[in-house]
XYZ file of C-alpha atoms in Angstrom:
726
model
C 116.015 104.701 102.186
C 113.618 106.339 104.423
C 114.925 110.013 105.126
C 113.395 112.130 107.453
C 113.186 114.948 105.263
C 111.427 112.386 102.998
C 109.299 111.230 105.608
C 108.538 115.248 106.867
C 107.786 116.029 103.167
C 105.068 113.462 102.727
C 103.372 114.121 106.132
C 103.451 118.074 105.040
C 102.237 117.488 101.655
C 99.341 114.722 103.028
C 98.096 117.606 105.577
C 97.442 120.121 102.899
C 93.539 120.637 101.338
C 94.109 120.436 97.833
C 91.403 123.532 97.009
C 93.258 124.389 93.601
C 92.995 120.796 92.694
C 89.764 120.024 93.168
C 88.667 123.744 91.115
C 90.877 122.975 88.606
C 89.406 119.169 87.948
C 86.159 121.205 87.333
C 87.527 123.969 85.391
C 86.778 124.325 82.011
C 89.911 123.784 79.778
C 91.525 126.204 77.829
C 91.292 125.031 74.156
C 93.553 122.675 72.595
C 95.100 124.261 68.965
C 94.968 121.419 66.489
C 96.661 120.286 64.154
C 95.184 119.246 60.625
C 95.358 115.854 58.926
C 96.041 114.004 61.928
C 93.787 112.288 64.894
C 94.940 115.169 67.957
C 96.577 113.591 70.973
C 94.867 115.268 74.146
C 95.748 115.682 77.503
C 93.257 114.538 80.582
C 92.683 115.900 83.945
C 95.048 113.221 85.797
C 97.542 113.857 83.794
C 97.058 118.180 84.690
C 96.985 117.454 88.028
C 100.576 115.132 88.207
C 102.475 117.788 86.274
C 101.066 120.373 88.565
C 102.351 118.341 91.167
C 106.001 117.270 89.478
C 106.339 121.454 89.755
C 105.669 122.285 93.271
C 108.117 118.831 94.275
C 110.787 120.076 92.013
C 110.701 123.746 93.607
C 110.167 122.757 97.316
C 112.637 118.988 97.307
C 114.752 118.720 94.644
C 118.223 118.386 95.706
C 119.268 121.729 93.604
C 116.515 123.619 95.583
C 115.504 124.981 91.649
C 112.750 127.613 90.786
C 111.135 126.937 87.106
C 111.604 129.511 85.540
C 111.963 131.271 82.305
C 115.027 129.723 82.274
C 114.749 126.409 82.341
C 111.007 126.734 80.054
C 113.593 127.626 77.441
C 115.794 124.153 77.896
C 112.718 121.811 78.622
C 111.109 123.005 74.935
C 114.896 122.400 73.337
C 115.054 118.892 75.089
C 111.616 118.079 73.837
C 112.512 118.707 70.370
C 115.175 116.731 70.893
C 113.818 113.810 71.924
C 110.954 114.142 69.603
C 113.181 114.346 66.328
C 117.014 114.314 67.556
C 118.421 113.882 63.916
C 115.843 116.521 62.253
C 113.897 113.793 60.346
C 110.406 115.651 60.433
C 109.800 118.851 61.830
C 110.519 121.785 59.295
C 112.242 125.175 60.387
C 108.460 126.518 60.447
C 107.907 124.365 63.118
C 111.055 125.272 64.868
C 109.926 128.996 63.936
C 106.099 128.365 65.210
C 107.232 126.726 68.630
C 109.517 129.516 70.008
C 106.163 131.126 71.062
C 106.160 128.518 73.834
C 110.162 129.197 74.580
C 109.154 131.241 78.160
C 105.890 129.786 79.068
C 106.088 126.396 79.495
C 106.951 126.688 83.038
C 103.742 128.800 83.944
C 101.615 126.091 82.054
C 103.838 123.252 83.585
C 102.755 125.021 87.385
C 99.374 125.563 86.008
C 98.712 121.633 84.738
C 98.160 122.952 81.200
C 99.828 120.992 78.623
C 98.181 122.276 75.684
C 101.002 123.509 74.018
C 103.919 120.285 74.138
C 100.801 118.103 73.194
C 100.718 120.661 70.145
C 104.062 120.242 69.301
C 103.573 116.354 69.868
C 100.479 116.224 67.346
C 103.011 117.944 65.004
C 105.242 115.451 64.796
C 103.369 112.706 64.646
C 101.915 114.484 61.455
C 105.144 115.033 59.821
C 105.769 111.226 61.011
C 103.180 109.919 59.510
C 103.788 112.069 55.829
C 107.116 110.060 55.700
C 105.432 107.424 56.408
C 103.161 107.654 53.588
C 106.221 108.769 51.379
C 107.957 105.625 52.130
C 105.387 103.395 50.940
C 105.556 105.397 47.410
C 109.126 105.978 47.526
C 110.000 101.938 48.016
C 108.491 101.174 45.335
C 109.896 103.544 42.848
C 112.660 103.233 40.630
C 116.304 103.507 42.508
C 119.704 104.078 40.845
C 122.316 102.151 42.941
C 125.245 103.298 40.590
C 124.672 107.627 40.897
C 127.467 109.020 43.377
C 124.620 110.243 45.972
C 125.551 110.675 50.257
C 123.376 109.798 52.765
C 123.796 111.759 55.907
C 122.346 109.272 58.446
C 122.804 111.863 61.398
C 121.600 115.055 60.670
C 122.165 116.608 64.582
C 124.291 119.674 63.472
C 122.157 119.737 60.614
C 119.879 122.649 59.984
C 116.073 122.090 59.945
C 114.961 121.438 56.686
C 113.584 125.263 55.464
C 110.882 122.930 53.237
C 108.569 120.369 52.264
C 110.493 119.129 49.138
C 113.888 119.624 51.234
C 112.432 117.252 53.917
C 111.378 114.828 50.771
C 115.078 114.832 49.582
C 115.870 113.243 53.047
C 113.405 110.864 53.337
C 114.226 109.269 49.658
C 117.987 109.155 50.716
C 116.805 107.364 53.524
C 114.426 104.869 51.804
C 116.914 104.716 49.394
C 119.612 103.425 52.398
C 117.585 101.061 53.789
C 117.053 99.120 49.729
C 120.774 99.179 48.935
C 121.303 97.809 52.544
C 119.086 94.720 51.408
C 120.508 94.437 47.921
C 123.969 94.364 48.959
C 123.031 91.589 51.517
C 121.743 89.450 48.761
C 117.718 89.401 48.429
C 116.116 90.570 45.198
C 114.368 93.485 44.415
C 110.872 92.246 44.801
C 111.939 90.275 47.952
C 113.010 93.795 49.747
C 110.729 95.805 48.720
C 108.217 93.514 50.529
C 110.199 93.374 53.737
C 110.464 97.447 53.554
C 107.164 97.815 53.083
C 106.355 95.413 55.802
C 108.819 97.293 58.102
C 106.675 100.738 57.802
C 103.221 99.347 57.879
C 104.698 97.747 61.472
C 105.972 101.286 62.100
C 102.352 102.821 61.028
C 100.599 100.643 63.541
C 102.973 101.881 66.263
C 102.495 105.244 65.996
C 98.496 104.860 65.901
C 98.408 103.334 68.820
C 100.221 106.043 70.905
C 98.113 107.499 73.232
C 98.087 110.834 75.566
C 100.036 108.773 78.244
C 102.965 108.531 75.963
C 103.251 112.079 74.775
C 102.998 112.504 79.103
C 105.424 110.331 79.616
C 107.894 112.465 76.877
C 106.944 115.734 78.368
C 107.747 114.972 82.036
C 111.332 113.394 80.806
C 112.452 116.720 79.032
C 111.008 118.609 81.870
C 112.567 116.100 85.017
C 115.909 115.306 82.891
C 116.256 119.383 81.990
C 116.327 119.534 86.245
C 118.816 116.931 86.883
C 119.515 113.941 84.984
C 118.239 111.563 87.322
C 114.476 113.114 89.020
C 111.997 110.792 87.066
C 108.468 110.687 86.688
C 107.095 107.244 85.786
C 103.344 106.913 83.988
C 101.533 103.952 86.009
C 102.265 101.534 83.265
C 106.301 102.383 83.545
C 106.067 102.641 87.660
C 105.002 98.923 87.530
C 107.830 97.907 84.945
C 110.287 99.863 87.552
C 108.983 98.589 91.120
C 108.721 94.768 89.282
C 112.891 95.390 88.254
C 113.492 96.286 91.506
C 111.906 93.345 93.138
C 112.757 90.669 90.731
C 109.419 89.187 91.076
C 105.910 90.024 89.618
C 102.383 88.381 89.393
C 101.136 86.466 86.382
C 101.409 83.357 84.507
C 105.274 83.203 84.159
C 105.612 83.981 80.562
C 107.821 86.439 78.306
C 105.527 88.013 75.904
C 106.311 89.650 72.381
C 104.505 91.547 69.861
C 104.670 89.817 65.910
C 102.534 91.131 63.806
C 99.723 92.515 65.946
C 99.565 89.680 67.425
C 100.848 88.850 71.003
C 103.657 85.844 70.746
C 104.869 84.208 73.869
C 108.765 83.715 73.613
C 109.938 81.971 76.526
C 108.043 80.015 79.329
C 109.602 80.812 82.606
C 110.711 77.773 84.331
C 108.810 77.345 87.607
C 105.966 79.472 86.863
C 102.027 78.370 86.442
C 102.715 78.172 82.688
C 105.700 76.142 83.298
C 104.122 74.067 85.390
C 100.490 73.372 83.384
C 102.500 72.424 80.456
C 99.843 73.865 78.761
C 101.486 76.699 77.045
C 105.063 76.770 74.865
C 107.008 79.436 73.388
C 105.439 80.635 69.881
C 101.986 80.066 70.674
C 99.864 82.875 70.521
C 97.379 84.380 72.513
C 94.740 85.975 70.504
C 92.253 86.744 73.900
C 91.999 87.457 78.074
C 89.626 86.398 80.053
C 89.701 87.500 83.994
C 88.400 84.536 86.110
C 84.859 83.508 84.550
C 84.686 86.924 82.758
C 83.984 87.939 78.826
C 86.661 86.775 76.562
C 88.744 89.831 75.097
C 90.000 89.998 71.341
C 93.232 91.260 72.180
C 94.695 91.359 68.346
C 96.274 94.946 67.375
C 96.750 95.706 70.631
C 99.503 97.198 72.130
C 102.079 95.168 74.046
C 101.745 96.551 77.505
C 98.003 96.651 77.896
C 97.548 93.129 76.617
C 100.077 92.392 79.418
C 98.388 94.126 81.560
C 95.503 92.111 80.953
C 97.719 88.743 81.627
C 99.078 89.748 84.590
C 97.312 89.972 88.169
C 97.705 89.434 91.645
C 98.653 85.875 92.943
C 95.424 83.390 93.687
C 93.103 85.119 90.602
C 92.786 82.911 87.922
C 93.298 83.963 84.328
C 91.647 82.479 80.736
C 93.248 82.787 77.633
C 92.798 81.810 74.030
C 95.767 80.259 72.092
C 96.881 79.289 68.380
C 99.409 76.649 69.353
C 102.660 76.995 67.653
C 102.549 75.251 64.116
C 98.867 76.122 63.772
C 97.540 78.324 61.334
C 95.722 81.681 62.320
C 92.641 80.464 60.859
C 92.603 77.136 63.495
C 90.039 76.923 66.533
C 92.112 78.367 69.663
C 92.452 76.172 72.688
C 91.521 77.759 75.788
C 93.236 77.322 79.114
C 92.645 78.392 82.860
C 96.029 79.142 85.238
C 96.057 80.389 88.481
C 98.492 83.482 88.793
C 101.302 83.372 90.920
C 104.365 85.099 91.618
C 107.103 84.698 89.407
C 110.524 85.259 90.318
C 113.009 86.338 87.973
C 115.972 84.396 88.590
C 117.701 84.803 85.429
C 118.021 88.802 86.014
C 119.184 87.788 89.385
C 122.793 87.722 90.892
C 124.597 84.213 89.692
C 127.949 82.358 90.160
C 130.401 80.466 88.396
C 133.775 79.120 89.048
C 136.855 79.299 86.735
C 140.502 78.021 87.624
C 143.671 80.008 86.453
C 147.019 78.507 86.652
C 149.299 80.699 88.132
C 153.540 79.851 88.307
C 152.227 76.356 88.052
C 149.556 76.571 91.004
C 146.059 76.171 90.382
C 143.746 78.911 91.765
C 139.698 78.394 91.901
C 138.211 81.834 92.106
C 134.192 82.383 92.110
C 132.785 85.072 89.901
C 129.356 86.220 91.271
C 127.747 88.498 89.006
C 125.561 91.274 90.368
C 122.973 92.551 87.195
C 121.515 95.293 89.407
C 121.359 96.227 93.349
C 117.165 95.048 93.829
C 115.170 94.609 96.845
C 111.417 93.431 97.105
C 110.228 96.260 99.559
C 106.790 95.355 98.986
C 107.470 91.632 100.412
C 110.096 92.812 103.138
C 107.431 95.140 104.507
C 104.777 92.536 104.730
C 107.372 90.278 106.736
C 108.299 87.790 103.948
C 111.155 85.679 105.584
C 112.010 84.824 102.003
C 111.618 88.209 100.202
C 113.997 88.679 96.770
C 117.533 91.044 97.687
C 120.551 91.631 95.800
C 122.129 91.192 99.468
C 120.315 87.697 100.421
C 121.080 85.870 97.583
C 124.767 86.968 97.356
C 125.045 85.804 100.753
C 123.522 82.653 99.651
C 125.898 82.113 96.531
C 128.571 82.859 98.492
C 128.127 80.147 101.134
C 128.072 77.563 98.216
C 131.336 79.325 97.427
C 132.763 78.679 100.369
C 131.457 74.718 101.285
C 130.599 73.290 98.198
C 133.590 74.864 95.541
C 135.865 75.470 98.144
C 137.333 78.318 95.904
C 140.128 80.388 96.746
C 139.186 83.716 96.183
C 136.121 86.110 94.999
C 135.448 88.316 92.088
C 132.146 90.371 92.268
C 131.163 91.350 88.693
C 129.498 94.811 88.471
C 130.148 95.651 84.945
C 126.817 97.042 83.510
C 125.295 97.411 86.514
C 123.415 100.880 86.942
C 122.549 100.487 89.952
C 119.498 100.514 92.578
C 118.920 100.019 96.182
C 121.141 102.208 98.095
C 120.313 99.664 101.350
C 121.593 96.605 99.042
C 124.887 98.234 98.619
C 125.361 99.106 102.556
C 123.971 95.629 103.084
C 126.154 93.516 100.310
C 129.264 95.812 102.009
C 128.620 94.091 105.179
C 129.172 91.039 103.932
C 133.056 91.407 103.744
C 133.555 94.393 105.841
C 133.612 93.430 109.969
C 130.802 96.885 110.911
C 131.433 100.616 110.130
C 130.740 103.375 107.980
C 129.705 102.180 104.283
C 128.217 105.665 102.752
C 127.765 109.327 103.707
C 124.433 110.907 102.950
C 124.152 114.657 102.740
C 119.977 115.529 102.315
C 118.362 119.047 101.453
C 119.298 120.456 104.952
C 122.924 119.976 104.355
C 123.101 117.485 107.255
C 125.275 114.188 106.567
C 124.007 111.092 107.914
C 126.794 108.255 108.119
C 125.092 105.174 107.064
C 126.880 102.243 108.759
C 127.073 98.081 108.846
C 125.972 97.258 111.800
C 126.164 93.438 111.467
C 129.676 92.491 113.222
C 131.651 89.763 111.332
C 132.004 89.098 107.467
C 130.626 86.339 105.137
C 133.943 86.125 102.962
C 137.209 87.012 104.619
C 139.308 85.683 102.211
C 140.484 87.841 98.595
C 138.214 89.622 96.864
C 138.311 91.191 93.417
C 135.774 93.946 92.139
C 135.415 94.290 88.127
C 133.692 97.908 87.044
C 133.065 99.538 84.116
C 132.183 102.598 82.479
C 128.215 101.265 82.854
C 128.616 100.752 86.824
C 127.012 103.426 88.776
C 125.472 104.900 92.047
C 125.181 101.531 94.218
C 127.637 99.743 92.164
C 129.748 102.634 92.936
C 129.160 102.742 96.647
C 130.160 99.080 97.063
C 133.528 99.353 95.058
C 134.243 102.644 96.229
C 133.553 101.190 100.288
C 135.917 97.985 99.209
C 138.378 100.652 97.515
C 138.575 102.435 100.926
C 138.941 99.970 103.137
C 141.636 98.206 101.630
C 139.040 95.384 101.200
C 139.803 94.444 97.330
C 141.102 94.964 94.468
C 139.175 97.065 91.932
C 139.708 96.093 88.445
C 138.625 97.872 85.123
C 137.153 101.242 83.840
C 136.375 104.582 85.720
C 132.971 103.774 86.089
C 129.896 106.370 85.548
C 130.161 108.871 88.133
C 126.200 109.035 89.558
C 126.693 110.281 93.022
C 123.034 111.614 93.987
C 120.391 109.902 96.225
C 116.388 109.330 94.050
C 113.271 108.408 96.533
C 110.497 107.004 95.186
C 107.310 108.761 95.867
C 103.890 107.157 94.639
C 102.108 110.348 93.399
C 98.824 109.200 94.513
C 99.828 109.855 98.174
C 100.049 113.544 97.491
C 96.762 113.875 95.954
C 93.415 113.808 98.947
C 91.575 111.038 98.151
C 88.627 113.123 97.692
C 90.224 114.628 94.030
C 90.411 110.730 93.364
C 87.330 110.190 93.878
C 86.347 113.312 92.107
C 88.782 111.951 88.495
C 86.782 108.580 89.080
C 83.739 109.889 87.766
C 84.733 111.760 84.728
C 82.897 110.532 82.202
C 84.710 110.670 78.709
C 83.149 111.960 75.211
C 81.376 108.553 74.652
C 79.509 108.908 77.835
C 81.586 105.469 79.067
C 83.239 106.378 83.004
C 87.004 105.958 82.768
C 87.859 104.564 85.922
C 85.496 102.979 88.500
C 87.170 103.521 91.729
C 89.923 105.849 93.368
C 91.986 102.595 94.124
C 91.886 102.828 90.265
C 92.983 105.767 89.482
C 96.997 105.693 89.045
C 98.711 108.855 88.944
C 102.300 107.405 88.278
C 105.281 107.461 90.552
C 108.325 110.518 90.415
C 112.031 109.323 91.436
C 113.242 112.311 92.696
C 117.240 113.193 94.088
C 116.327 114.374 96.943
C 120.610 113.909 98.389
C 124.151 113.043 97.446
C 126.070 110.365 98.246
C 130.138 110.546 99.579
C 132.601 107.950 100.353
C 133.668 107.162 103.826
C 136.653 109.398 102.425
C 134.368 112.106 102.421
C 134.712 112.449 98.313
C 131.872 112.233 96.225
C 131.549 109.592 93.004
C 129.625 112.318 91.675
C 131.094 112.803 87.908
C 134.706 111.327 89.276
C 132.966 108.124 89.502
C 135.828 104.927 90.683
C 138.932 104.928 89.770
C 140.041 100.922 89.564
C 143.179 100.192 90.750
C 144.116 98.268 88.088
C 142.391 100.308 84.130
C 141.684 98.711 81.263
C 140.436 100.538 78.034
C 136.919 101.694 77.910
C 134.976 99.811 75.570
C 132.078 102.994 76.146
C 133.268 106.455 74.624
C 134.041 108.100 77.852
C 133.245 111.364 76.266
C 129.513 110.279 75.927
C 128.444 107.803 78.732
C 128.873 109.269 82.084
C 127.560 111.504 85.000
C 130.412 114.434 83.389
C 128.529 114.136 80.097
C 125.265 115.459 81.521
C 124.495 119.124 81.255
C 122.280 119.379 84.327
C 124.190 117.096 86.481
C 124.938 118.209 90.023
C 129.035 119.168 90.544
C 131.393 117.400 92.809
C 131.845 118.157 95.829
C 133.461 116.575 99.315
C 132.453 116.620 103.160
C 133.950 115.590 106.062
C 135.743 111.827 106.327
C 133.645 109.403 108.227
C 135.678 107.764 111.246
C 136.276 104.380 109.723
C 139.568 102.074 110.015
C 140.430 100.298 106.589
C 141.120 96.411 107.067
C 144.433 96.627 105.360
C 147.080 98.753 102.815
C 147.183 97.265 99.815
C 148.960 100.356 98.004
C 152.465 98.202 98.676
C 150.715 95.496 96.024
C 149.069 97.367 93.266
C 152.024 98.687 91.761
C 153.096 94.891 91.397
C 150.009 93.615 90.145
C 150.455 96.995 87.271
C 153.100 95.928 86.244
C 152.145 92.224 85.916
C 149.229 93.254 84.286
C 151.190 95.263 81.670
C 153.647 92.781 80.906
C 150.485 90.273 79.846
C 149.131 92.845 78.068
C 152.478 93.664 76.246
C 152.288 89.751 74.893
C 148.143 89.783 74.306
C 147.009 89.503 71.008
C 143.137 89.586 73.105
C 144.154 93.314 74.132
C 146.136 94.392 71.019
C 142.904 93.382 69.416
C 140.597 94.963 71.768
C 142.426 98.472 71.568
C 141.607 98.210 67.802
C 138.355 97.787 68.584
C 138.197 100.574 70.355
C 140.107 102.694 67.830
C 138.167 101.486 65.167
C 134.835 102.515 66.765
C 136.008 105.537 67.902
C 136.530 106.224 64.386
C 133.222 105.092 62.631
C 131.385 107.337 65.531
C 132.878 110.487 64.055
C 131.077 109.409 60.733
C 127.793 110.945 59.869
C 127.407 110.027 56.093
C 127.237 107.106 53.895
C 127.794 106.385 49.860
C 124.842 105.243 48.342
C 126.491 104.136 45.544
C 125.926 100.143 45.723
C 129.681 99.266 44.725
C 131.219 101.698 46.520
C 129.136 100.885 50.140
C 129.746 97.418 49.429
C 133.604 97.623 48.960
C 133.422 99.484 52.402
C 131.505 96.839 53.869
C 133.444 94.214 52.511
C 136.401 95.553 53.938
C 135.563 96.333 57.268
C 133.915 92.515 57.379
C 137.218 90.770 56.207
C 139.250 92.971 58.345
C 136.716 91.987 61.563
C 136.707 88.085 60.350
C 140.302 88.364 60.102
C 141.146 89.828 63.679
C 138.569 86.899 65.047
C 140.356 84.218 63.484
C 143.558 85.241 64.805
C 142.283 85.472 68.375
C 140.865 81.841 67.859
C 143.795 80.637 66.651
C 145.583 81.899 69.605
C 143.096 79.808 71.296
C 143.314 76.705 69.353
C 140.077 77.385 67.817
C 139.452 76.393 64.499
C 138.874 79.516 61.841
C 135.426 80.690 61.241
C 134.212 81.951 57.391
C 132.109 84.626 56.999
C 128.550 84.253 57.970
C 129.003 81.279 60.279
C 127.650 81.163 63.944
C 130.120 81.295 66.919
C 128.876 78.906 69.095
C 128.378 80.017 72.802
C 131.049 77.792 74.014
C 133.491 79.885 71.962
C 132.779 83.215 73.178
C 135.387 84.674 75.593
C 135.177 87.049 78.396
C 138.956 88.408 77.939
C 138.874 91.135 80.706
C 137.300 88.872 82.956
C 140.002 86.430 81.996
C 142.771 88.683 82.875
C 141.023 90.341 85.946
C 140.840 86.357 87.173
C 144.835 86.193 86.404
C 145.840 89.557 88.540
C 143.585 88.089 91.509
C 145.955 84.878 91.187
C 148.882 87.425 91.379
C 147.551 89.215 94.027
C 147.119 85.973 96.484
C 151.069 85.348 95.496
C 152.075 88.566 96.559
C 149.777 89.937 99.841
C 148.453 85.925 100.554
C 151.450 83.194 100.592
C 150.595 81.736 103.694
C 147.036 81.582 102.863
C 146.362 84.200 106.376
C 142.711 85.690 106.281
C 142.076 89.172 105.141
C 139.743 90.262 107.799
C 139.702 88.536 111.151
C 136.424 88.083 111.900
C 134.864 89.671 115.552
C 131.407 87.936 116.235
C 128.960 86.101 114.041
C 127.464 87.517 111.051
C 123.772 87.682 111.574
């Protein structure tokens, strides 16, 4: 959303000449404290510049209007250490004591772009991590006594830091023993278990060796920004690209999903409709060992980090890429096949809104209900701004799905499934609401100046005027809460599920390159590294990343914020997710709940008279439902297991616990299968995809059938349209 404050901020910053920043590029950096026994990862000039700018943005434009001071420094230090070592497996008490010298200085360091302290802490962590990996290789081969009555504490969050290397070694020894006893209980031979675990730790060692200063900087900035508030986030260049591709639900490349397997890049899936698919030259399982741009030289990518390899394969549409392929089924020693592809824009349809139709019988009458699953509120802003008439967006996709549900499927009702939808574009939340209401306010936004702007659906008419339901859960957040809250406030539909996440803040995405004088980018581009080679070739190549800065709060049309409280469903289900661990109200740095003046809106209906009867009918079904009973039992069991922090290392005891749990779960599963007329399964059997049953969705459809019988017995429209929707 283009808030005036964002435009004013960018205009103001872009007019500034960054003399200090230019000087910083040439100033002699402070010496980095080195850690012996490890390849030290060092910060660079770009990161120093970005760090300073982030401090300035937070102090001047974050909604909290917070000063980065010693108190913030202390919180950042604690959060950073926790992010690196949450369960206290690596750092020793002596390390933590040494880090205390940084407690009140990180604020000053960040303001000046000095990242030496947090990089030093990371290098200490890396040393301890490598020590653990090397210890693991030795311990895996050691003789284990699986009859001893030992206990392994796997959740050490509330435990003290290890006081010595010997104490840490004992923790590591038990961890390796736990992994070995797990494999032994699974029934494989000792030699095979040692081989499996050795390969696992070789892979971990390989991953650690590929860590670079961008990884470290991302972790540092995560600790910093999340201390300010949970949703102000910095993205390094690679993560910024991924974020924007996810938002656009599209990218430019060859159309293949890739994964790393034993240091080799492997194709896991070929995306239908993309260049790889249309060429018929690539298949799932093929391995890519080399990449060339156009007619250029091949680069061997074996052993590369996956994001570096992917960056070489992706590229602007219309450009050519050549790949060296070892086809699936061929030995790695085989002669590679060279193929050539022209990159295209790939639309991620599998991650876009989808529909299906189910028929529910209620009192002998069939009801056809369309279910539209919306995984996120996405929009390809780049394509939209470029004037592409077919740009990708949630609202455009859903509108087409509704059209099909109306004309071809002829459904009686529609249910929008927003479970696990973490939000996205605020504009899309407003536009999507507009498909179901006939003009009017959708959400209110309060900016840094405490000015409230009412955002409206300005398009007259609706796309769907029939019965509507919305499914939510604890993971439904932000834009999902705007949509569900507006539908509820207007009386436009029934909300079903659990209390939502409670994210009531608005973030603006800011390209860090746009905040920096172009002359500085040119100077950064000209910097050389220790080997004397150019880091970058031009200012366009110097990417500084992106920050999503919390700059506003949104409120429902009633004036109530969704912050902390979220949206409370009309028909409630038990939460599958722990409410005390997931949600805005569990975040210590979250903004508080408040409210603003009610906006001028007119509800389309009063559904209150029907809600108590819907709850009653729902509860009557739940009293008789084996699915509901077992779901409640599963939630209770899960809560019980969450409180456990240790396991026995005695093979016999651990096996009894596992067998008992598996038997209990299998009995529950077969009880449910019997209630659906399905054959029982045995331990180890794979469940067919078609046998999976979404109980919460099925019950939500029954609630909609109840709703139609109670509120719409004569098939009347729920919303009167005025004018044509455009």
